[in-house]
Amino acid sequence: MKRSAVVAAGLLAAVSVVAPSLVAPSLVVPPAAAAAPPKGGPGKRPVAEGRGGAVATVDLDASKAALEVLRKGGNAVDAAVTAAAVLGVTEPYSTGLAGGGFLLYYDARRGKVHTIDGRETAPRRMTATSFLENGEPIPFDEAVTSGLSVGVPGTVATWDLALRRFGTISLRRALEPAIKIAEKGFVVDQTFHDQTAQNAERFAAFTSTAKLFLPGGRPPKVGSVFRNPDLARTYRELGKHGPRWLYEGRLGEEIVATVKRPPVAPGATRRVRPGLMERSDLRAYRAIERPPTRVSYRGMDVYGMAPPSSGGSTVGEALNILEAVGEVGLHEFLEASRLAFADRNAYVGDPGHVRVPLQELLSDEFAKERACLIGERAMAHPASAGEPDGDYGPCPGAPSPAPKGVPEQTEGPETTNLVVADRWGNVVAYTSTIEQTGGSGIVVPGRGFLLNNELTDFTFGPAEGDPNLPGPGKRPRSSMAPTIVLSGGRPVLAVGSPGGATIITTVLQILVGRFDLGMSLPDALAAPRASQRNTAETQAEQAFVDAHGPALTARGHTFTLAPDGEIGAATAVEFLGHGRVRAVAEPARRGGGSALVERP
Ligand code: GLU
């Protein structure tokens, strides 16, 4: 999203501080003026249209690497894994090999959607009370920067499974472009600098992290070249030895040692709780193929990620509610999200540990009952969860049990989504993350990557009956919502976004914009966003409030500005018929993304 790799810019590896004007002028102008040329260097565009394969990611280097794979005859899965590995280098605070994610794959030949659950997992020593102290939740900030919140990583297992099942190249090949960029470096832009600066205090608390991300004790300067030879070496070894090096071998040993005894810098004052991970937890880890969620919407089939993500079930339920309502505008979008979030919070967790009534949550009958609650005005807060029990009354007989489930503790603004389509019509939507910007803040010494803090996605409690309490070997509930839409078995579009629980509302809003409000896909991505997650006030971007605030306030909605000003950073691809394809990224949010097609 933010940086142009030196290798991609065609500069010499030997240059350590590049004259900014040679590389990417937009990287060094003050932020206010930075809107003019696309960030990330020449060639970075948010929309591309043409034939053959197509890619959209947040980062030009990742998109280029994926396109190169497609050009050489690789398929969508090969290109997606390649791009994800590059993002581990250029977006190290959002994603990486010690994180997790969810991948959707449409297989054009068989007309089938597959999913891979690569979610991080709690160690077997974790219990429902692991995040409590004297019956109270531990301070959230302390949990974020700790060994305790590090989940068993799922990303490498995801890459391996995806390539073995659906790909055509080896993991070793897929890692090559990322290795080159890690070695030669990328030019630091304002965003990377700022993200480092925001994390500087906790990065400084760990010797390994400070060494990598705070060279000379400070965030790398804008315009300088950031290299990560440790990560290049790690990827190279991983390519050589395969995933067992992590899950059963040396790298795994080092991860466990770091989690159990984080390398706290002498003199650091923050309390760093150790983690519970053992080597046996790594050995037990599996990326899981799961059936996708599916709902029909306006005659199309919308496929999403099943639990432990709440992405597919919540987007799906909201779409079903909207279809039951009939005419759809922004009021209905907000109300359907509110209801679907009430149900998500009450019922969705890791299906290996709690019974998730997924079929009922996604049934048209349940949606009809829920839709009865939507009136002319915003409903009273909070909306109660419904009863997805198979027994549904006619309107107005909707039940109103007490609210259940605990709302999200935090909305991390990081994570990253990528979409790829290949010339054969296969499609990938892949969202991956290390949770918080900068994950746990802990780099595995000498290895060049950050550990995740995904276990903070659990409900800390105490919250009896909450489906998302921690447990041994349990996967925390996610909101990641990679989505693929088919019509008559053929792909229509694919989309996904980062943004914690706002991922769900962003994906939903884009689908509503495209299919109900008559927007083009680029317009649906660019449109100002709002996020209603069964909270009293709806979070919104300023532009949304400016455009729609008065009309929606008159119907009883209230708004608060999104904490980071922006909501989400989506990427998408759309099939236009007759072999034409359009890749779409953000035009402005987070500096804009990068869309490319094989034959423009
Ligand atoms: N941990 C979040 C989830 O799984 C994603 C993090 C984010 O998007 O900020 O839903």
Coordinates of C-alpha atoms and ligand atoms in Angstrom, one line a residue:
M1 CA 0.0 0.0 0.0
K2 CA 2.6 2.4 1.0
R3 CA 6.1 1.6 -0.2
S4 CA 7.8 0.9 -3.5
A5 CA 10.4 -1.8 -3.3
V6 CA 13.8 -0.8 -4.5
V7 CA 13.9 -4.0 -6.5
A8 CA 10.6 -3.0 -8.2
A9 CA 11.8 0.5 -8.8
G10 CA 14.9 -0.9 -10.5
L11 CA 17.4 0.7 -8.1
L12 CA 20.6 -0.7 -6.9
A13 CA 20.7 -2.7 -3.7
A14 CA 23.8 -0.9 -2.6
V15 CA 22.0 2.4 -2.1
S16 CA 21.1 2.8 1.5
V17 CA 19.5 6.2 1.4
V18 CA 17.9 6.9 -1.9
A19 CA 17.4 10.4 -3.1
P20 CA 13.6 10.5 -2.8
S21 CA 13.1 12.3 -6.1
L22 CA 14.6 9.3 -7.9
V23 CA 12.2 6.9 -6.6
A24 CA 8.8 8.0 -5.6
P25 CA 8.3 11.8 -5.2
S26 CA 5.0 11.2 -3.5
L27 CA 6.7 9.5 -0.6
V28 CA 8.3 12.6 0.8
V29 CA 5.8 15.4 0.2
P30 CA 3.9 16.4 3.3
P31 CA 0.8 14.3 3.9
A32 CA -1.6 17.1 2.9
A33 CA -0.2 17.3 -0.6
A34 CA 0.4 13.6 -0.9
A35 CA -3.0 12.9 -2.5
A36 CA -1.9 14.1 -6.0
P37 CA 0.3 11.3 -7.4
P38 CA -0.5 7.7 -6.4
K39 CA 1.6 6.6 -3.4
G40 CA 3.8 3.7 -3.7
G41 CA 5.5 4.7 -6.9
P42 CA 4.7 4.9 -10.5
G43 CA 2.2 2.4 -11.8
K44 CA 0.1 2.3 -8.7
R45 CA -3.6 2.6 -9.7
P46 CA -6.7 1.7 -7.8
V47 CA -8.6 0.4 -10.9
A48 CA -7.5 -1.7 -13.8
E49 CA -9.5 -3.3 -16.5
G50 CA -8.7 -5.8 -19.3
R51 CA -8.3 -9.5 -20.0
G52 CA -6.5 -12.4 -18.5
G53 CA -5.6 -12.4 -14.8
A54 CA -6.2 -9.6 -12.4
V55 CA -4.9 -8.6 -8.9
A56 CA -5.8 -6.1 -6.3
T57 CA -3.8 -5.7 -3.1
V58 CA -2.9 -2.7 -0.9
D59 CA 0.7 -2.7 -2.2
L60 CA 2.1 -2.2 -5.6
D61 CA 5.0 -4.7 -5.0
A62 CA 2.7 -7.4 -3.9
S63 CA 0.3 -6.8 -6.9
K64 CA 3.3 -6.8 -9.3
A65 CA 4.7 -10.1 -7.9
A66 CA 1.3 -11.7 -8.2
L67 CA 0.8 -10.5 -11.8
E68 CA 4.3 -11.8 -12.7
V69 CA 3.2 -15.3 -11.4
L70 CA 0.1 -15.1 -13.5
R71 CA 2.0 -14.0 -16.6
K72 CA 4.3 -17.0 -16.2
G73 CA 1.3 -19.3 -16.2
G74 CA 0.7 -19.7 -12.5
N75 CA -2.8 -19.8 -11.2
A76 CA -4.7 -17.6 -8.8
V77 CA -3.6 -19.6 -5.8
D78 CA 0.1 -19.4 -6.8
A79 CA -0.3 -15.7 -7.2
A80 CA -2.2 -15.2 -4.0
V81 CA 0.4 -17.0 -1.9
T82 CA 3.2 -15.1 -3.6
A83 CA 1.5 -11.7 -3.0
A84 CA 0.9 -12.6 0.7
A85 CA 4.5 -13.5 1.2
V86 CA 5.5 -10.1 -0.3
L87 CA 3.0 -8.3 2.0
G88 CA 4.8 -10.0 4.9
V89 CA 7.8 -8.0 3.9
T90 CA 6.3 -4.6 2.9
E91 CA 3.4 -4.7 5.3
P92 CA 5.1 -6.4 8.3
Y93 CA 2.8 -4.7 10.8
S94 CA -0.4 -6.0 9.2
T95 CA 0.4 -9.5 8.2
G96 CA 3.2 -12.1 8.1
L97 CA 4.2 -15.7 8.4
A98 CA 3.5 -15.8 12.2
G99 CA -0.1 -14.7 11.7
G100 CA -3.3 -16.2 10.4
G101 CA -6.1 -15.7 8.0
F102 CA -8.9 -17.1 5.8
L103 CA -8.7 -18.0 2.1
L104 CA -11.6 -18.5 -0.3
Y105 CA -10.9 -20.2 -3.6
Y106 CA -13.3 -20.6 -6.6
D107 CA -12.2 -23.5 -8.8
A108 CA -13.5 -22.6 -12.2
R109 CA -13.2 -26.1 -13.6
R110 CA -15.3 -27.7 -11.0
G111 CA -17.5 -24.6 -10.3
K112 CA -16.8 -25.0 -6.6
V113 CA -15.9 -22.6 -3.8
H114 CA -13.4 -24.0 -1.2
T115 CA -12.2 -22.3 1.9
I116 CA -9.1 -22.6 4.1
D117 CA -9.3 -21.7 7.8
G118 CA -5.8 -20.7 8.8
R119 CA -6.8 -19.0 12.0
E120 CA -4.4 -18.9 14.9
T121 CA -5.2 -21.2 17.7
A122 CA -5.0 -21.0 21.5
P123 CA -2.4 -23.3 23.2
R124 CA -3.7 -26.3 25.0
R125 CA -2.8 -24.7 28.3
M126 CA -5.2 -21.8 27.7
T127 CA -8.5 -21.7 29.6
A128 CA -11.6 -19.5 29.9
T129 CA -9.9 -17.6 32.7
S130 CA -6.5 -17.1 31.1
F131 CA -7.1 -13.4 30.5
L132 CA -8.5 -12.8 34.0
E133 CA -6.7 -11.8 37.1
N134 CA -8.6 -11.8 40.4
G135 CA -11.8 -12.3 38.4
E136 CA -11.2 -9.2 36.3
P137 CA -10.0 -8.9 32.7
I138 CA -6.4 -8.0 32.5
P139 CA -5.7 -4.5 31.0
F140 CA -6.2 -4.8 27.2
D141 CA -3.0 -3.0 26.4
E142 CA -1.1 -5.5 28.6
A143 CA -2.7 -8.4 26.7
V144 CA -1.8 -6.9 23.3
T145 CA 1.9 -6.7 24.0
S146 CA 2.5 -10.1 25.5
G147 CA 3.4 -13.7 24.9
L148 CA 0.0 -14.6 26.3
S149 CA -1.9 -13.3 23.2
V150 CA 0.3 -15.1 20.7
G151 CA -1.8 -17.7 18.9
V152 CA -0.3 -20.7 17.2
P153 CA 0.4 -19.3 13.7
G154 CA -1.7 -20.5 10.8
T155 CA -0.3 -18.6 7.8
V156 CA 2.4 -21.0 6.7
A157 CA 0.1 -24.0 7.0
T158 CA -2.5 -22.0 4.9
W159 CA 0.1 -21.3 2.2
D160 CA 1.2 -24.9 2.1
L161 CA -2.3 -26.4 2.0
A162 CA -3.5 -23.9 -0.6
L163 CA -0.5 -24.6 -2.9
R164 CA -0.7 -28.4 -2.4
R165 CA -4.4 -28.6 -3.0
F166 CA -5.0 -26.0 -5.6
G167 CA -1.7 -24.5 -6.7
T168 CA 0.9 -25.4 -9.3
I169 CA 4.1 -24.0 -7.8
S170 CA 6.1 -24.9 -4.7
L171 CA 6.2 -22.9 -1.6
R172 CA 9.9 -22.3 -2.3
R173 CA 9.0 -20.6 -5.7
A174 CA 6.2 -18.6 -4.1
L175 CA 8.6 -17.1 -1.6
E176 CA 11.2 -16.0 -4.2
P177 CA 9.9 -12.5 -5.0
A178 CA 9.4 -11.8 -1.3
I179 CA 13.0 -12.8 -0.6
K180 CA 14.3 -10.4 -3.2
I181 CA 12.3 -7.5 -1.8
A182 CA 13.4 -8.3 1.8
E183 CA 17.0 -8.4 0.7
K184 CA 17.1 -5.3 -1.5
G185 CA 14.7 -3.4 0.6
F186 CA 11.8 -0.9 0.1
V187 CA 11.6 2.8 0.4
V188 CA 10.1 3.9 3.7
D189 CA 7.1 6.2 3.3
Q190 CA 5.3 8.3 5.8
T191 CA 2.8 5.6 6.7
F192 CA 5.5 3.0 7.5
H193 CA 7.4 5.7 9.5
D194 CA 4.2 6.7 11.4
Q195 CA 3.2 3.1 12.1
T196 CA 6.7 2.5 13.5
A197 CA 6.6 5.7 15.5
Q198 CA 3.2 4.9 17.0
N199 CA 4.6 1.5 18.1
A200 CA 8.0 2.9 19.2
E201 CA 7.5 2.6 22.9
R202 CA 6.5 -1.1 22.9
F203 CA 8.9 -2.0 20.1
A204 CA 11.7 -0.5 22.2
A205 CA 10.7 -2.8 25.0
F206 CA 12.0 -5.9 23.1
T207 CA 15.7 -6.1 22.0
S208 CA 14.8 -8.0 18.8
T209 CA 12.1 -5.6 17.7
A210 CA 14.1 -2.5 18.5
K211 CA 17.0 -3.9 16.5
L212 CA 14.9 -4.5 13.4
F213 CA 12.4 -1.7 13.4
L214 CA 14.1 1.1 15.4
P215 CA 17.6 1.2 13.8
G216 CA 19.7 3.7 15.8
G217 CA 16.9 3.9 18.3
R218 CA 14.4 5.7 16.0
P219 CA 11.8 4.8 13.3
P220 CA 13.4 4.5 9.9
K221 CA 13.4 7.8 8.1
V222 CA 11.0 8.6 5.3
G223 CA 12.9 8.0 2.0
S224 CA 15.4 5.6 3.4
V225 CA 15.6 2.0 2.3
F226 CA 14.4 -0.6 4.8
R227 CA 15.9 -4.1 4.4
N228 CA 15.0 -7.2 6.3
P229 CA 17.8 -9.7 5.6
D230 CA 16.7 -11.8 8.6
L231 CA 13.3 -12.3 7.0
A232 CA 14.9 -13.1 3.6
R233 CA 16.9 -15.8 5.4
T234 CA 13.8 -17.1 7.2
Y235 CA 11.8 -17.3 4.0
R236 CA 14.7 -19.1 2.3
E237 CA 15.0 -21.7 5.0
L238 CA 11.3 -22.1 5.0
G239 CA 11.3 -22.7 1.3
K240 CA 14.1 -25.2 1.7
H241 CA 12.8 -27.2 4.7
G242 CA 9.0 -26.6 4.2
P243 CA 6.4 -25.9 6.8
R244 CA 7.7 -28.6 9.1
W245 CA 10.6 -26.3 9.9
L246 CA 8.0 -24.1 11.7
Y247 CA 5.5 -26.7 13.0
E248 CA 8.0 -29.4 14.0
G249 CA 11.5 -27.9 13.8
R250 CA 13.9 -25.3 14.7
L251 CA 11.9 -22.2 13.8
G252 CA 9.0 -23.6 15.9
E253 CA 11.4 -24.0 18.9
E254 CA 12.5 -20.4 18.5
I255 CA 8.9 -19.2 18.3
V256 CA 8.0 -21.1 21.5
A257 CA 11.0 -19.9 23.3
T258 CA 10.2 -16.3 22.4
V259 CA 6.6 -16.6 23.4
K260 CA 7.5 -18.1 26.8
R261 CA 10.3 -15.7 27.4
P262 CA 9.9 -12.5 25.4
P263 CA 13.2 -10.8 24.8
V264 CA 12.4 -7.8 27.1
A265 CA 15.0 -5.0 26.8
P266 CA 17.0 -4.2 30.0
G267 CA 15.4 -1.3 31.6
A268 CA 12.0 -1.7 29.9
T269 CA 9.2 -0.8 32.3
R270 CA 6.2 -2.4 30.8
R271 CA 4.9 -5.6 32.2
V272 CA 5.2 -8.4 29.6
R273 CA 3.2 -11.5 30.4
P274 CA 4.7 -14.7 29.1
G275 CA 2.7 -17.1 26.8
L276 CA 1.5 -20.6 27.2
M277 CA 2.5 -22.1 23.9
E278 CA 4.4 -25.4 23.7
R279 CA 6.0 -27.2 20.8
S280 CA 3.2 -29.7 21.0
D281 CA 0.8 -26.9 20.2
L282 CA 2.7 -26.2 17.0
R283 CA 2.8 -29.9 16.1
A284 CA -1.0 -30.1 16.6
Y285 CA -1.8 -27.2 14.3
R286 CA -3.7 -27.7 11.1
A287 CA -5.1 -25.4 8.5
I288 CA -8.6 -26.6 8.0
E289 CA -10.7 -26.9 4.8
R290 CA -14.2 -26.0 5.6
P291 CA -17.4 -25.7 3.6
P292 CA -18.1 -22.1 2.7
T293 CA -21.2 -20.2 3.9
R294 CA -23.6 -19.6 1.1
V295 CA -26.7 -17.4 0.9
S296 CA -28.6 -16.4 -2.2
Y297 CA -29.0 -12.7 -2.8
R298 CA -30.8 -11.1 -5.8
G299 CA -30.5 -14.3 -7.7
M300 CA -26.8 -14.7 -7.0
D301 CA -24.9 -16.9 -4.6
V302 CA -22.7 -15.2 -2.0
Y303 CA -20.0 -17.4 -0.6
G304 CA -18.2 -16.5 2.6
M305 CA -16.0 -17.8 5.4
A306 CA -17.6 -20.1 8.0
P307 CA -16.9 -20.0 11.7
P308 CA -14.6 -19.5 13.5
S309 CA -14.9 -16.4 11.4
S310 CA -18.1 -14.6 11.8
G311 CA -17.6 -13.0 8.4
G312 CA -19.7 -15.3 6.2
S313 CA -22.5 -15.8 8.8
T314 CA -22.9 -12.1 9.6
V315 CA -22.6 -10.8 6.0
G316 CA -24.9 -13.6 4.9
E317 CA -27.5 -13.1 7.6
A318 CA -27.6 -9.3 6.9
L319 CA -28.1 -10.0 3.2
N320 CA -30.9 -12.4 3.9
I321 CA -32.5 -9.7 6.2
L322 CA -32.2 -7.1 3.4
E323 CA -33.7 -9.4 0.9
A324 CA -36.6 -10.0 3.3
V325 CA -37.1 -6.3 3.7
G326 CA -37.3 -5.7 0.0
E327 CA -36.3 -2.2 -0.8
V328 CA -32.8 -1.5 0.4
G329 CA -31.3 1.9 1.3
L330 CA -28.7 3.0 3.9
H331 CA -31.2 2.9 6.8
E332 CA -32.0 -0.8 6.0
F333 CA -28.2 -1.5 5.7
L334 CA -27.6 -0.1 9.2
E335 CA -30.5 -1.9 10.7
A336 CA -29.7 -5.3 9.1
S337 CA -26.1 -5.0 10.4
R338 CA -27.3 -4.2 13.9
L339 CA -29.5 -7.3 14.0
A340 CA -26.9 -9.6 12.4
F341 CA -24.3 -8.4 14.9
A342 CA -26.6 -9.1 17.9
D343 CA -26.8 -12.7 16.6
R344 CA -23.1 -12.9 15.8
N345 CA -22.1 -11.8 19.4
A346 CA -24.6 -14.3 20.9
Y347 CA -23.9 -17.4 18.8
V348 CA -20.7 -17.4 16.8
G349 CA -17.4 -18.9 18.1
D350 CA -15.1 -21.8 17.1
P351 CA -17.4 -24.6 15.9
G352 CA -14.9 -27.1 17.3
H353 CA -15.7 -25.9 20.8
V354 CA -19.2 -24.4 20.7
R355 CA -22.4 -25.3 18.9
V356 CA -22.9 -22.6 16.3
P357 CA -26.4 -22.7 14.8
L358 CA -25.0 -21.7 11.4
Q359 CA -27.7 -23.2 9.2
E360 CA -30.4 -21.4 11.2
L361 CA -28.5 -18.1 11.3
L362 CA -28.4 -18.3 7.5
S363 CA -31.9 -19.5 6.9
D364 CA -34.4 -17.3 5.0
E365 CA -37.1 -18.0 7.7
F366 CA -34.9 -16.7 10.5
A367 CA -34.0 -13.6 8.4
K368 CA -37.7 -12.9 7.8
E369 CA -38.4 -13.0 11.5
R370 CA -35.5 -10.7 12.1
A371 CA -36.5 -8.3 9.3
C372 CA -39.9 -7.8 11.0
L373 CA -38.0 -5.7 13.6
I374 CA -36.9 -3.1 11.0
G375 CA -39.2 -0.1 10.8
E376 CA -39.2 3.4 9.6
R377 CA -37.0 4.5 12.5
A378 CA -33.8 3.1 13.9
M379 CA -34.6 0.4 16.5
A380 CA -33.9 0.8 20.2
H381 CA -30.4 0.0 21.3
P382 CA -29.2 -2.7 21.9
A383 CA -31.0 -5.1 19.6
S384 CA -31.5 -8.4 21.3
A385 CA -30.3 -11.6 19.7
G386 CA -32.9 -13.7 17.9
E387 CA -33.7 -17.3 18.5
P388 CA -32.3 -19.3 15.5
D389 CA -34.2 -22.4 16.7
G390 CA -36.1 -23.4 13.5
D391 CA -39.4 -22.2 15.0
Y392 CA -40.3 -18.8 13.5
G393 CA -43.4 -16.8 14.1
P394 CA -45.1 -14.5 11.6
C395 CA -44.6 -10.8 12.0
P396 CA -44.8 -9.2 14.6
G397 CA -44.1 -12.3 16.7
A398 CA -40.4 -11.8 16.9
P399 CA -39.0 -12.8 20.3
S400 CA -36.9 -10.5 22.4
P401 CA -34.8 -12.4 24.8
A402 CA -32.2 -10.5 26.8
P403 CA -29.1 -9.4 24.9
K404 CA -26.4 -12.1 24.9
G405 CA -22.8 -12.1 24.0
V406 CA -20.2 -9.3 24.6
P407 CA -19.4 -6.8 21.9
E408 CA -15.9 -6.7 20.5
Q409 CA -13.2 -5.3 22.8
T410 CA -11.4 -3.5 20.1
E411 CA -11.4 -2.9 16.4
G412 CA -7.8 -3.3 15.1
P413 CA -7.4 -1.2 12.0
E414 CA -4.8 -3.4 10.4
T415 CA -4.8 -6.7 8.5
T416 CA -4.8 -6.9 4.7
N417 CA -7.0 -8.4 2.0
L418 CA -6.0 -9.4 -1.5
V419 CA -7.9 -10.8 -4.5
V420 CA -6.6 -12.6 -7.6
A421 CA -8.3 -14.0 -10.7
D422 CA -6.4 -16.0 -13.3
R423 CA -6.9 -16.4 -17.0
W424 CA -8.9 -19.7 -16.4
G425 CA -11.4 -17.9 -14.2
N426 CA -10.2 -19.2 -10.9
V427 CA -10.6 -16.7 -8.1
V428 CA -9.0 -16.2 -4.7
A429 CA -10.1 -13.8 -1.9
Y430 CA -7.6 -14.0 1.0
T431 CA -7.6 -11.9 4.2
S432 CA -4.6 -12.3 6.5
T433 CA -3.4 -10.6 9.7
I434 CA -1.2 -10.5 12.8
E435 CA -4.2 -8.7 14.5
Q436 CA -3.0 -5.3 15.9
T437 CA -0.8 -2.9 13.9
G438 CA 2.5 -4.5 14.9
G439 CA 0.9 -7.6 16.3
S440 CA 2.3 -8.5 19.8
G441 CA 5.2 -6.1 19.2
I442 CA 7.6 -9.1 19.6
V443 CA 10.0 -10.1 16.9
V444 CA 11.5 -13.6 17.0
P445 CA 15.2 -12.8 17.5
G446 CA 17.1 -12.9 14.3
R447 CA 14.1 -14.0 12.2
G448 CA 12.7 -10.7 10.9
F449 CA 9.0 -11.2 11.7
L450 CA 6.5 -10.2 14.4
L451 CA 4.4 -12.6 16.4
N452 CA 0.7 -12.1 16.3
N453 CA -1.6 -11.1 19.2
E454 CA -4.6 -12.8 17.7
L455 CA -5.8 -14.3 21.0
T456 CA -6.9 -10.8 22.1
D457 CA -9.9 -11.5 19.7
F458 CA -11.3 -13.8 22.4
T459 CA -13.8 -12.4 24.9
F460 CA -11.7 -12.0 28.0
G461 CA -14.7 -12.5 30.3
P462 CA -16.0 -13.1 32.8
A463 CA -19.0 -13.7 30.5
E464 CA -20.8 -16.9 31.1
G465 CA -22.1 -18.6 28.0
D466 CA -20.2 -16.4 25.7
P467 CA -19.3 -18.5 22.6
N468 CA -16.0 -16.7 22.2
L469 CA -14.3 -17.3 25.6
P470 CA -10.8 -18.7 25.4
G471 CA -10.3 -22.4 25.6
P472 CA -7.6 -25.0 25.0
G473 CA -6.9 -25.4 21.3
K474 CA -9.7 -23.0 20.5
R475 CA -9.7 -20.5 17.6
P476 CA -10.8 -16.9 18.5
R477 CA -13.8 -15.6 16.6
S478 CA -12.8 -13.5 13.6
S479 CA -14.6 -11.0 11.5
M480 CA -12.5 -11.6 8.4
A481 CA -14.9 -11.8 5.4
P482 CA -13.3 -12.8 2.1
T483 CA -16.3 -13.1 -0.2
I484 CA -16.9 -14.6 -3.6
V485 CA -20.2 -14.0 -5.5
L486 CA -21.3 -16.3 -8.3
S487 CA -24.2 -16.2 -10.6
G488 CA -25.3 -19.4 -12.3
G489 CA -22.1 -21.0 -11.0
R490 CA -19.9 -18.4 -12.7
P491 CA -18.0 -15.6 -10.8
V492 CA -19.4 -12.1 -10.5
L493 CA -17.1 -10.5 -8.0
A494 CA -14.7 -11.1 -5.1
V495 CA -14.1 -8.7 -2.3
G496 CA -12.6 -8.4 1.2
S497 CA -11.2 -5.8 3.6
P498 CA -9.3 -5.3 6.9
G499 CA -10.7 -3.5 9.8
G500 CA -11.5 -5.8 12.7
A501 CA -15.3 -6.2 13.1
T502 CA -15.8 -3.3 10.6
I503 CA -14.7 -5.8 8.0
I504 CA -18.2 -7.2 8.0
T505 CA -20.0 -3.9 7.5
T506 CA -17.5 -2.8 4.9
V507 CA -18.0 -5.9 2.8
L508 CA -21.8 -5.7 3.3
Q509 CA -21.8 -2.0 2.3
I510 CA -19.8 -2.7 -0.9
L511 CA -22.2 -5.5 -1.9
V512 CA -25.2 -3.3 -1.1
G513 CA -23.7 -0.4 -3.0
R514 CA -23.0 -2.6 -6.0
F515 CA -26.1 -4.7 -6.1
D516 CA -28.8 -2.4 -4.6
L517 CA -27.7 1.1 -4.9
G518 CA -26.7 1.0 -8.6
M519 CA -23.0 1.8 -8.0
S520 CA -20.1 0.6 -10.1
L521 CA -17.6 -1.5 -8.1
P522 CA -15.0 1.3 -8.0
D523 CA -17.7 3.7 -6.7
A524 CA -18.9 1.1 -4.2
L525 CA -15.3 0.9 -2.8
A526 CA -14.8 4.6 -2.8
A527 CA -18.1 5.5 -1.2
P528 CA -18.0 6.9 2.4
R529 CA -18.5 4.2 4.9
A530 CA -20.5 3.6 8.1
S531 CA -20.4 0.7 10.5
Q532 CA -23.3 -0.3 12.8
R533 CA -22.4 -3.3 15.0
N534 CA -25.2 -3.2 17.6
T535 CA -23.8 -0.2 19.3
A536 CA -25.8 2.9 20.3
E537 CA -24.0 5.1 17.8
T538 CA -23.0 4.1 14.3
Q539 CA -19.4 4.7 13.5
A540 CA -18.9 6.6 10.3
E541 CA -16.4 8.4 8.2
Q542 CA -16.9 12.2 8.1
A543 CA -17.9 12.1 4.4
F544 CA -20.7 9.6 5.2
V545 CA -22.0 11.9 7.9
D546 CA -21.8 14.9 5.6
A547 CA -23.6 13.1 2.8
H548 CA -26.2 11.0 4.7
G549 CA -26.2 12.3 8.3
P550 CA -29.2 14.6 8.1
A551 CA -31.5 12.0 6.4
L552 CA -30.5 9.2 8.7
T553 CA -30.5 11.3 11.9
A554 CA -34.1 12.2 11.0
R555 CA -34.8 8.4 11.2
G556 CA -33.3 8.1 14.6
H557 CA -29.7 7.1 13.8
T558 CA -26.8 8.7 15.7
F559 CA -23.2 8.8 14.5
T560 CA -19.7 8.9 15.9
L561 CA -16.6 9.4 13.8
A562 CA -14.5 6.3 13.2
P563 CA -11.5 6.4 15.5
D564 CA -9.0 6.4 12.6
G565 CA -11.1 8.6 10.4
E566 CA -11.3 5.8 7.9
I567 CA -13.1 2.4 7.8
G568 CA -11.5 -0.5 6.0
A569 CA -9.2 -0.8 3.0
A570 CA -11.0 -3.1 0.6
T571 CA -9.8 -4.9 -2.6
A572 CA -12.0 -6.5 -5.1
V573 CA -12.3 -8.0 -8.6
E574 CA -15.3 -8.1 -10.9
F575 CA -16.0 -10.1 -14.0
L576 CA -17.6 -8.0 -16.8
G577 CA -18.4 -10.8 -19.2
H578 CA -16.8 -11.7 -22.6
G579 CA -13.5 -12.3 -20.8
R580 CA -13.2 -8.8 -19.4
V581 CA -12.2 -8.3 -15.8
R582 CA -11.8 -5.3 -13.5
A583 CA -9.5 -5.2 -10.5
V584 CA -10.4 -2.5 -7.9
A585 CA -8.5 -1.2 -4.8
E586 CA -9.1 1.8 -2.6
P587 CA -8.5 5.2 -4.3
A588 CA -7.6 7.0 -1.1
R589 CA -7.9 5.1 2.2
R590 CA -4.6 4.1 3.6
G591 CA -2.8 5.8 0.8
G592 CA -4.7 3.8 -1.9
G593 CA -4.2 0.3 -3.2
S594 CA -2.9 -1.3 -6.3
A595 CA -5.0 -3.0 -9.1
L596 CA -3.4 -4.7 -12.1
V597 CA -4.6 -6.8 -14.9
E598 CA -2.6 -9.1 -17.2
R599 CA -3.7 -7.5 -20.5
P600 CA -5.0 -4.0 -19.9
Ligands
GLU1 N1 -8.2 -9.9 14.3 C1 -9.2 -9.4 13.4 C2 -10.2 -10.4 13.0 O1 -9.9 -11.6 12.9 C3 -8.6 -8.8 12.2 C4 -7.8 -7.7 12.6 C5 -8.2 -6.4 11.8 O2 -8.7 -6.5 10.8 O3 -7.8 -5.4 12.3 O4 -11.4 -10.2 12.8

